[in-house]
């Protein structure tokens, strides 16, 4: 108990004892001792009830009542309560001001911000930009299912992914299909999610201009490169021995330029695609092909191991997947010194999908470079890349191929201990090779009602 409250309580108790003693003396003088004592006790109880009632009224009142004056436990308790109420009111005032400031900041954002209930996926709050970009209306759309309100945006499956949902980088606005949105889901508490939508129309147009430019320039470079190759093939080093090193370097660089042009065209084509035609991809034969390619590229300098632990096939584009896997294998061979080991493994994942991994015992990659490996032309070591060849576009091609197959690339590496590149495919991309299908047939043809019934 605080000292001031203890002292006040002692004074109050002393006064009550004095009142009872005086009542007892008066009662003895008039021969009514017990009656006088009882009346005094009733008076004390009544007074205590009045003070208690005043205290309860202060607790219930919304008005800012002044504290009682004077000494005593009740007055001290009244002052403490008044002080606590002042502190509480000040704290609430600061919290309300902070809340208003945060809501004003969220309302002023150019991005649409929508607060969702995690379990029901219903709208709890949204800012003004959400009305312009997503078409949400206040107050009609409060507590409404966000999936129904944002039709025709295909976000039901996306929301079901929860905290593992990848950002939707290019989605049409429900208000205007020409407005392109980037959607991101942020779980910021156990019960609430934050959905942020940003207008990326200008970025998408600039990106399309860039893609068209790269594709057109790459296509136009094919003709002059073909002419250069033709003239270089006509020149014989034996006729001009002094020119032999120059011609060899010219052939090497022209071939590298040709490969760069082909990779740029491949990347432009992949970026323009929205989906792939699903065929059966026989993984057993594809793994055998990857082994042959690795052995041919390594020329017997590496130990190549291929293991099929899954025994499954994939749905997808044979050409695109072979291109992606081949890029990973060729990188492993180029960046692994002679005598190193390369493991190519196909296994099942815990979620029922499949993982194709390429592990090497090469130089390894510093952790600071890992997030940027799939960027175009990004190189960890420029000098080593020039020495070993390559265009710097291989992993960018791998990333886009996997995205078209709803797959993802995972990279693990340690300097001096090698690297591991793993392609994770979802369960709906995996099927048993014993399932009935026609080789090369699209998924829709292979999965007819009769097949599903069996």
Coordinates of C-alpha atoms in Angstrom, one line a residue:
X1 CA 0.0 0.0 0.0
X2 CA 1.4 3.5 -0.8
X3 CA 2.5 5.5 2.2
X4 CA 0.0 8.3 1.7
X5 CA -2.9 5.8 1.4
X6 CA -1.7 3.9 4.5
X7 CA -1.5 7.1 6.5
X8 CA -4.9 8.2 5.4
X9 CA -6.3 4.8 6.2
X10 CA -4.8 5.0 9.7
X11 CA -6.4 8.5 10.3
X12 CA -9.8 7.3 9.1
X13 CA -9.6 4.2 11.4
X14 CA -8.6 6.4 14.3
X15 CA -11.5 8.8 13.8
X16 CA -14.0 5.8 13.7
X17 CA -12.5 4.5 17.0
X18 CA -12.9 7.9 18.6
X19 CA -16.5 8.1 17.4
X20 CA -17.3 4.7 18.9
X21 CA -15.6 5.6 22.2
X22 CA -17.5 8.9 22.5
X23 CA -20.7 7.1 21.8
X24 CA -19.9 4.5 24.5
X25 CA -19.2 7.2 27.1
X26 CA -22.4 9.0 26.3
X27 CA -24.4 5.8 26.4
X28 CA -22.9 5.0 29.9
X29 CA -23.9 8.4 31.1
X30 CA -27.6 8.0 30.0
X31 CA -27.7 4.3 30.8
X32 CA -28.2 3.4 27.1
X33 CA -24.6 2.3 26.3
X34 CA -25.5 -0.4 23.7
X35 CA -28.1 1.8 22.0
X36 CA -25.7 4.7 21.6
X37 CA -22.9 2.4 20.4
X38 CA -25.2 0.8 17.8
X39 CA -26.3 4.2 16.5
X40 CA -22.7 5.4 16.2
X41 CA -21.8 2.2 14.4
X42 CA -24.7 2.7 12.0
X43 CA -23.6 6.2 11.4
X44 CA -20.1 5.1 10.5
X45 CA -21.5 2.5 8.2
X46 CA -23.8 5.0 6.5
X47 CA -20.9 7.4 6.1
X48 CA -18.7 4.6 4.6
X49 CA -21.5 3.8 2.2
X50 CA -21.8 7.4 1.1
X51 CA -18.1 7.6 0.4
X52 CA -18.2 4.3 -1.4
X53 CA -21.2 5.5 -3.5
X54 CA -19.2 8.6 -4.4
X55 CA -16.3 6.5 -5.5
X56 CA -18.5 4.3 -7.7
X57 CA -20.1 7.3 -9.2
X58 CA -16.6 8.6 -10.2
X59 CA -15.8 5.2 -11.8
X60 CA -19.0 5.2 -13.8
X61 CA -19.1 8.9 -14.7
X62 CA -17.8 10.1 -18.1
X63 CA -17.3 13.5 -16.7
X64 CA -13.9 14.6 -15.4
X65 CA -14.8 15.2 -11.7
X66 CA -12.4 17.0 -9.4
X67 CA -10.8 15.0 -6.6
X68 CA -12.0 15.3 -3.0
X69 CA -10.1 17.5 -0.6
X70 CA -9.0 16.8 2.9
X71 CA -7.3 14.0 4.7
X72 CA -8.4 10.4 5.2
X73 CA -8.3 7.1 3.3
X74 CA -11.3 7.8 1.2
X75 CA -10.0 11.2 0.1
X76 CA -6.6 9.8 -0.7
X77 CA -8.2 6.9 -2.6
X78 CA -10.3 9.5 -4.5
X79 CA -7.1 11.5 -5.4
X80 CA -5.3 8.3 -6.6
X81 CA -8.3 7.3 -8.7
X82 CA -8.4 10.8 -10.2
X83 CA -4.7 10.6 -11.0
X84 CA -5.2 7.2 -12.6
X85 CA -8.1 8.4 -14.7
X86 CA -6.1 11.3 -15.9
X87 CA -3.2 9.0 -17.0
X88 CA -5.6 6.7 -18.7
X89 CA -7.4 9.5 -20.6
X90 CA -4.0 10.9 -21.7
X91 CA -2.9 7.4 -22.9
X92 CA -6.1 6.9 -24.8
X93 CA -5.9 10.3 -26.3
X94 CA -2.3 9.5 -27.6
X95 CA -3.4 6.1 -28.9
X96 CA -6.4 7.7 -30.7
X97 CA -4.1 10.3 -32.2
X98 CA -1.7 7.7 -33.4
X99 CA -4.5 5.6 -34.8
X100 CA -5.9 8.5 -36.7
X101 CA -2.4 9.4 -38.0
X102 CA -1.9 5.8 -39.2
X103 CA -5.3 5.6 -40.8
X104 CA -4.7 8.9 -42.5
X105 CA -1.4 7.7 -43.8
X106 CA -2.9 4.5 -45.1
X107 CA -5.8 6.4 -46.7
X108 CA -3.3 8.7 -48.4
X109 CA -1.3 5.9 -50.0
X110 CA -1.6 5.6 -53.8
X111 CA -1.6 1.9 -53.4
X112 CA -4.8 0.1 -52.5
X113 CA -4.7 -1.3 -48.9
X114 CA -7.3 -3.8 -47.8
X115 CA -7.5 -5.4 -44.3
X116 CA -8.9 -9.0 -44.5
X117 CA -10.0 -11.4 -41.8
X118 CA -7.8 -14.4 -42.1
X119 CA -10.4 -17.1 -41.5
X120 CA -13.4 -15.7 -43.4
X121 CA -11.4 -13.6 -46.0
X122 CA -13.9 -10.8 -45.5
X123 CA -13.1 -7.1 -45.8
X124 CA -12.5 -5.3 -42.5
X125 CA -11.2 -2.0 -43.8
X126 CA -9.9 -0.4 -47.0
X127 CA -8.5 3.0 -48.1
X128 CA -9.7 5.3 -50.8
X129 CA -7.3 4.0 -53.4
X130 CA -9.0 0.6 -53.1
X131 CA -12.2 2.2 -54.4
X132 CA -10.4 3.4 -57.5
X133 CA -8.2 0.4 -58.2
X134 CA -10.3 -2.5 -56.9
X135 CA -13.9 -1.1 -57.0
X136 CA -14.6 -1.5 -53.3
X137 CA -17.3 0.8 -52.0
X138 CA -17.8 2.0 -48.5
X139 CA -19.8 0.9 -46.5
X140 CA -21.4 -1.7 -48.7
X141 CA -18.3 -3.9 -49.1
X142 CA -17.3 -3.9 -45.4
X143 CA -17.5 -7.5 -44.1
X144 CA -18.0 -8.8 -47.6
X145 CA -16.1 -11.8 -49.1
X146 CA -13.2 -10.2 -50.9
X147 CA -13.1 -13.0 -53.6
X148 CA -16.7 -12.1 -54.6
X149 CA -16.1 -8.4 -54.6
X150 CA -13.0 -8.6 -56.8
X151 CA -14.3 -10.6 -59.6
X152 CA -13.0 -11.4 -62.2
X153 CA -9.7 -11.4 -60.4
X154 CA -8.7 -15.1 -59.8
X155 CA -7.6 -14.6 -56.2
X156 CA -9.5 -17.4 -54.4
X157 CA -6.7 -19.9 -54.9
X158 CA -4.1 -17.2 -54.3
X159 CA -5.7 -16.3 -50.9
X160 CA -5.8 -19.9 -49.9
X161 CA -2.0 -20.0 -50.1
X162 CA -1.9 -17.6 -47.1
X163 CA 1.5 -16.5 -46.0
X164 CA 3.1 -18.6 -48.7
X165 CA 1.3 -16.8 -51.5
X166 CA 3.6 -15.4 -54.2
X167 CA 2.9 -11.9 -55.3
X168 CA 0.6 -11.5 -58.4
X169 CA 2.8 -9.3 -60.5
X170 CA 0.4 -8.7 -63.4
X171 CA -3.4 -8.9 -62.8
X172 CA -6.2 -6.8 -64.5
X173 CA -8.1 -4.3 -62.3
X174 CA -11.8 -5.1 -61.8
X175 CA -12.5 -1.5 -62.7
X176 CA -10.5 -1.4 -66.0
X177 CA -8.8 -4.3 -67.7
X178 CA -6.2 -1.9 -69.2
X179 CA -5.0 -1.1 -65.6
X180 CA -2.5 -3.7 -64.5
X181 CA -2.1 -4.4 -60.8
X182 CA 0.5 -6.1 -58.6
X183 CA -1.1 -7.8 -55.7
X184 CA 0.8 -8.8 -52.5
X185 CA -0.6 -10.6 -49.4
X186 CA 1.0 -9.7 -46.1
X187 CA 0.0 -11.7 -43.0
X188 CA 0.8 -9.2 -40.2
X189 CA -1.1 -10.9 -37.3
X190 CA -2.7 -14.2 -36.4
X191 CA -6.2 -13.0 -37.4
X192 CA -5.7 -10.3 -40.0
X193 CA -4.0 -10.1 -43.5
X194 CA -3.1 -7.0 -45.5
X195 CA -3.6 -7.1 -49.2
X196 CA -1.8 -4.4 -51.1
X197 CA -2.5 -3.6 -54.8
X198 CA -0.3 -1.3 -56.8
X199 CA -0.9 0.1 -60.3
X200 CA 2.0 -1.2 -62.4
X201 CA 0.5 -0.3 -65.8
X202 CA 3.3 2.1 -66.7
X203 CA 5.9 -0.5 -65.7
X204 CA 4.2 -3.2 -67.7
X205 CA 4.2 -1.0 -70.8
X206 CA 7.8 -0.1 -70.3
X207 CA 8.6 -3.8 -69.8
X208 CA 6.7 -4.7 -73.0
X209 CA 8.7 -2.0 -74.9
X210 CA 11.9 -3.5 -73.5
X211 CA 10.9 -7.0 -74.5
X212 CA 10.0 -5.9 -78.0
X213 CA 13.2 -4.0 -78.4
X214 CA 15.3 -7.0 -77.3
X215 CA 13.4 -9.4 -79.5
X216 CA 13.6 -7.1 -82.5
X217 CA 17.3 -6.3 -82.1
X218 CA 18.2 -10.0 -81.5
X219 CA 16.2 -11.0 -84.5
X220 CA 18.0 -8.4 -86.7
X221 CA 21.4 -9.5 -85.5
X222 CA 20.9 -13.0 -86.9
X223 CA 21.5 -11.9 -90.5
X224 CA 24.8 -10.0 -90.0
X225 CA 26.0 -12.8 -87.8
X226 CA 25.2 -15.4 -90.4
X227 CA 27.2 -13.4 -93.0
X228 CA 30.2 -13.1 -90.6
X229 CA 30.1 -16.9 -90.0
X230 CA 30.0 -17.5 -93.7
X231 CA 33.1 -15.4 -94.4
X232 CA 35.0 -16.8 -91.4
X233 CA 34.3 -20.4 -92.6
X234 CA 35.7 -19.4 -96.0
X235 CA 39.0 -18.3 -94.5
X236 CA 41.5 -21.1 -94.1
X237 CA 44.1 -20.7 -91.3
X238 CA 46.6 -22.9 -93.3
X239 CA 46.8 -20.3 -96.0
X240 CA 47.7 -17.5 -93.6
X241 CA 49.4 -19.1 -90.5
X242 CA 49.9 -15.8 -88.9
X243 CA 46.2 -15.2 -88.9
X244 CA 45.3 -18.5 -87.3
X245 CA 45.0 -17.2 -83.7
X246 CA 43.1 -14.2 -84.9
X247 CA 40.6 -16.3 -86.9
X248 CA 40.2 -18.7 -84.0
X249 CA 39.4 -15.9 -81.6
X250 CA 37.0 -14.4 -84.2
X251 CA 35.2 -17.7 -84.6
X252 CA 34.9 -18.1 -80.8
X253 CA 33.5 -14.6 -80.3
X254 CA 31.1 -14.9 -83.2
X255 CA 29.8 -18.2 -81.8
X256 CA 29.4 -16.6 -78.4
X257 CA 27.5 -13.7 -80.0
X258 CA 25.3 -16.1 -81.8
X259 CA 24.6 -18.0 -78.6
X260 CA 23.8 -14.7 -76.9
X261 CA 21.3 -13.8 -79.6
X262 CA 19.6 -17.2 -79.4
X263 CA 19.4 -16.9 -75.6
X264 CA 17.9 -13.4 -75.9
X265 CA 15.3 -14.7 -78.4
X266 CA 14.5 -17.7 -76.2
X267 CA 14.1 -15.4 -73.2
X268 CA 11.8 -13.0 -75.1
X269 CA 9.7 -15.8 -76.3
X270 CA 9.3 -17.2 -72.7
X271 CA 8.4 -13.8 -71.3
X272 CA 5.7 -13.4 -73.9
X273 CA 4.2 -16.8 -73.1
X274 CA 1.4 -17.0 -70.5
X275 CA 1.2 -20.8 -70.4
X276 CA 2.7 -24.0 -71.9
X277 CA 0.9 -26.8 -73.7
X278 CA 1.0 -29.8 -71.3
X279 CA 2.6 -32.9 -72.6
X280 CA 3.8 -36.0 -70.9
X281 CA 7.5 -35.4 -70.0
X282 CA 9.1 -38.9 -69.6
X283 CA 11.7 -38.2 -66.9
X284 CA 13.6 -41.4 -67.2
X285 CA 14.6 -40.7 -70.8
X286 CA 15.2 -37.0 -70.0
X287 CA 17.6 -37.9 -67.1
X288 CA 19.5 -40.2 -69.5
X289 CA 19.8 -37.4 -72.0
X290 CA 21.1 -35.0 -69.3
X291 CA 23.7 -37.6 -68.3
X292 CA 24.9 -37.9 -71.9
X293 CA 25.1 -34.1 -72.2
X294 CA 27.0 -33.7 -69.0
X295 CA 29.5 -36.4 -70.0
X296 CA 30.0 -34.9 -73.4
X297 CA 30.5 -31.4 -72.0
X298 CA 32.8 -32.6 -69.2
X299 CA 34.9 -34.8 -71.5
X300 CA 35.5 -37.4 -68.8
X301 CA 36.9 -34.9 -66.3
X302 CA 34.0 -35.2 -63.8
X303 CA 32.1 -37.9 -62.0
X304 CA 28.5 -37.8 -63.2
X305 CA 25.8 -39.5 -61.1
X306 CA 22.1 -39.6 -62.1
X307 CA 19.5 -41.0 -59.7
X308 CA 15.7 -41.4 -60.1
X309 CA 14.2 -41.8 -56.7
X310 CA 10.7 -40.6 -57.6
X311 CA 9.8 -42.8 -60.6
X312 CA 7.4 -40.2 -61.9
X313 CA 6.8 -38.2 -65.0
X314 CA 5.9 -34.5 -65.3
X315 CA 3.2 -32.6 -67.2
X316 CA 4.7 -29.7 -69.2
X317 CA 6.7 -28.8 -72.3
X318 CA 9.4 -31.3 -73.1
X319 CA 11.4 -28.7 -75.0
X320 CA 11.3 -26.0 -72.4
X321 CA 12.0 -28.3 -69.4
X322 CA 14.9 -29.9 -71.3
X323 CA 16.3 -26.4 -72.0
X324 CA 16.0 -25.5 -68.3
X325 CA 17.5 -28.7 -66.9
X326 CA 20.3 -28.6 -69.5
X327 CA 21.2 -25.1 -68.5
X328 CA 21.6 -26.2 -64.9
X329 CA 23.7 -29.2 -65.9
X330 CA 26.0 -27.2 -68.2
X331 CA 26.5 -24.6 -65.5
X332 CA 27.5 -27.4 -63.0
X333 CA 30.0 -28.8 -65.5
X334 CA 31.5 -25.5 -66.4
X335 CA 31.9 -24.3 -62.8
X336 CA 33.2 -27.6 -61.4
X337 CA 37.0 -28.2 -61.6
X338 CA 38.3 -31.5 -63.1
X339 CA 37.9 -34.4 -60.8
X340 CA 34.8 -32.9 -59.2
X341 CA 31.4 -34.6 -58.9
X342 CA 28.0 -33.7 -60.3
X343 CA 24.7 -35.4 -58.9
X344 CA 21.5 -35.1 -60.9
X345 CA 18.6 -36.4 -58.8
X346 CA 14.8 -36.6 -59.2
X347 CA 12.9 -37.1 -55.9
X348 CA 9.4 -36.6 -54.5
X349 CA 8.7 -33.7 -52.2
X350 CA 6.8 -33.7 -48.9
X351 CA 3.7 -32.1 -50.5
X352 CA 3.4 -34.7 -53.2
X353 CA 5.3 -32.8 -55.9
X354 CA 8.7 -33.5 -57.4
X355 CA 12.1 -32.0 -57.2
X356 CA 14.9 -32.2 -59.8
X357 CA 18.2 -31.1 -58.2
X358 CA 21.6 -30.6 -59.7
X359 CA 24.4 -30.6 -57.1
X360 CA 28.1 -30.0 -57.9
X361 CA 31.3 -29.9 -55.9
X362 CA 32.5 -26.7 -57.7
X363 CA 33.7 -23.3 -56.6
X364 CA 30.5 -22.3 -54.8
X365 CA 28.7 -19.0 -54.8
X366 CA 28.9 -16.3 -52.0
X367 CA 25.6 -15.8 -50.1
X368 CA 25.4 -12.2 -51.1
X369 CA 25.1 -13.1 -54.8
X370 CA 22.3 -15.8 -54.4
X371 CA 19.3 -13.4 -54.6
X372 CA 20.4 -12.0 -57.9
X373 CA 21.5 -15.2 -59.7
X374 CA 18.4 -15.2 -62.0
X375 CA 18.8 -11.6 -63.2
X376 CA 19.7 -11.2 -66.9
X377 CA 23.5 -10.9 -67.5
X378 CA 24.3 -11.1 -63.8
X379 CA 27.6 -12.7 -63.2
X380 CA 29.2 -13.7 -59.9
X381 CA 32.7 -13.6 -61.3
X382 CA 33.1 -11.7 -64.6
X383 CA 36.6 -13.0 -65.3
X384 CA 35.7 -16.6 -64.6
X385 CA 32.5 -16.3 -66.7
X386 CA 34.4 -15.0 -69.7
X387 CA 37.0 -17.7 -69.3
X388 CA 34.4 -20.5 -69.1
X389 CA 31.9 -19.0 -71.6
X390 CA 28.2 -18.5 -71.2
X391 CA 25.9 -15.6 -71.8
X392 CA 24.6 -14.8 -68.3
X393 CA 21.1 -15.6 -69.4
X394 CA 20.9 -19.3 -68.5
X395 CA 19.4 -19.0 -65.0
X396 CA 17.0 -16.3 -66.2
X397 CA 15.7 -18.8 -68.8
X398 CA 15.5 -21.4 -66.1
X399 CA 13.4 -19.1 -63.9
X400 CA 10.9 -18.2 -66.7
X401 CA 10.5 -21.9 -67.7
X402 CA 9.8 -22.9 -64.2
X403 CA 7.3 -20.0 -63.7
X404 CA 5.4 -21.2 -66.8
X405 CA 5.2 -24.6 -65.1
X406 CA 4.1 -23.1 -61.7
X407 CA 7.4 -24.3 -60.3
X408 CA 10.2 -22.5 -58.4
X409 CA 14.0 -22.6 -58.3
X410 CA 15.8 -23.0 -55.0
X411 CA 19.5 -22.4 -54.7
X412 CA 21.9 -23.5 -52.0
X413 CA 25.6 -22.8 -52.2
X414 CA 28.8 -22.4 -50.0
X415 CA 32.1 -21.1 -51.3
X416 CA 34.5 -23.9 -51.8
X417 CA 31.9 -26.6 -51.2
X418 CA 29.8 -26.5 -54.3
X419 CA 26.2 -25.5 -55.2
X420 CA 22.8 -27.1 -55.4
X421 CA 20.0 -25.9 -57.8
X422 CA 16.6 -27.6 -57.2
X423 CA 13.5 -27.3 -59.4
X424 CA 10.4 -27.8 -57.2
X425 CA 7.2 -28.8 -59.1
X426 CA 3.8 -28.8 -57.6
X427 CA 1.7 -32.0 -57.2
X428 CA -0.6 -31.3 -60.1
X429 CA 2.5 -31.3 -62.4
X430 CA 3.4 -34.9 -61.3
X431 CA 1.9 -38.2 -62.4
X432 CA 2.9 -41.8 -62.5
X433 CA 4.5 -43.1 -65.7
X434 CA 2.1 -46.1 -65.5
X435 CA -1.0 -43.8 -65.9
X436 CA -2.7 -44.3 -69.3
X437 CA -1.7 -41.6 -71.7
X438 CA -0.7 -41.1 -75.4
X439 CA 2.9 -39.8 -75.7
X440 CA 3.0 -36.2 -76.7
X441 CA -0.8 -35.7 -76.2
X442 CA -2.0 -32.7 -74.3
X443 CA -3.2 -33.2 -70.7
X444 CA -6.8 -32.6 -71.7
X445 CA -6.6 -35.5 -74.2
X446 CA -4.7 -37.8 -71.9
X447 CA -7.0 -37.2 -68.9
X448 CA -10.3 -38.2 -70.4
X449 CA -13.2 -39.4 -68.2
X450 CA -12.4 -43.1 -68.9
X451 CA -8.8 -42.6 -67.8
X452 CA -9.9 -40.8 -64.6
X453 CA -12.4 -43.6 -63.9
X454 CA -9.6 -46.2 -64.1

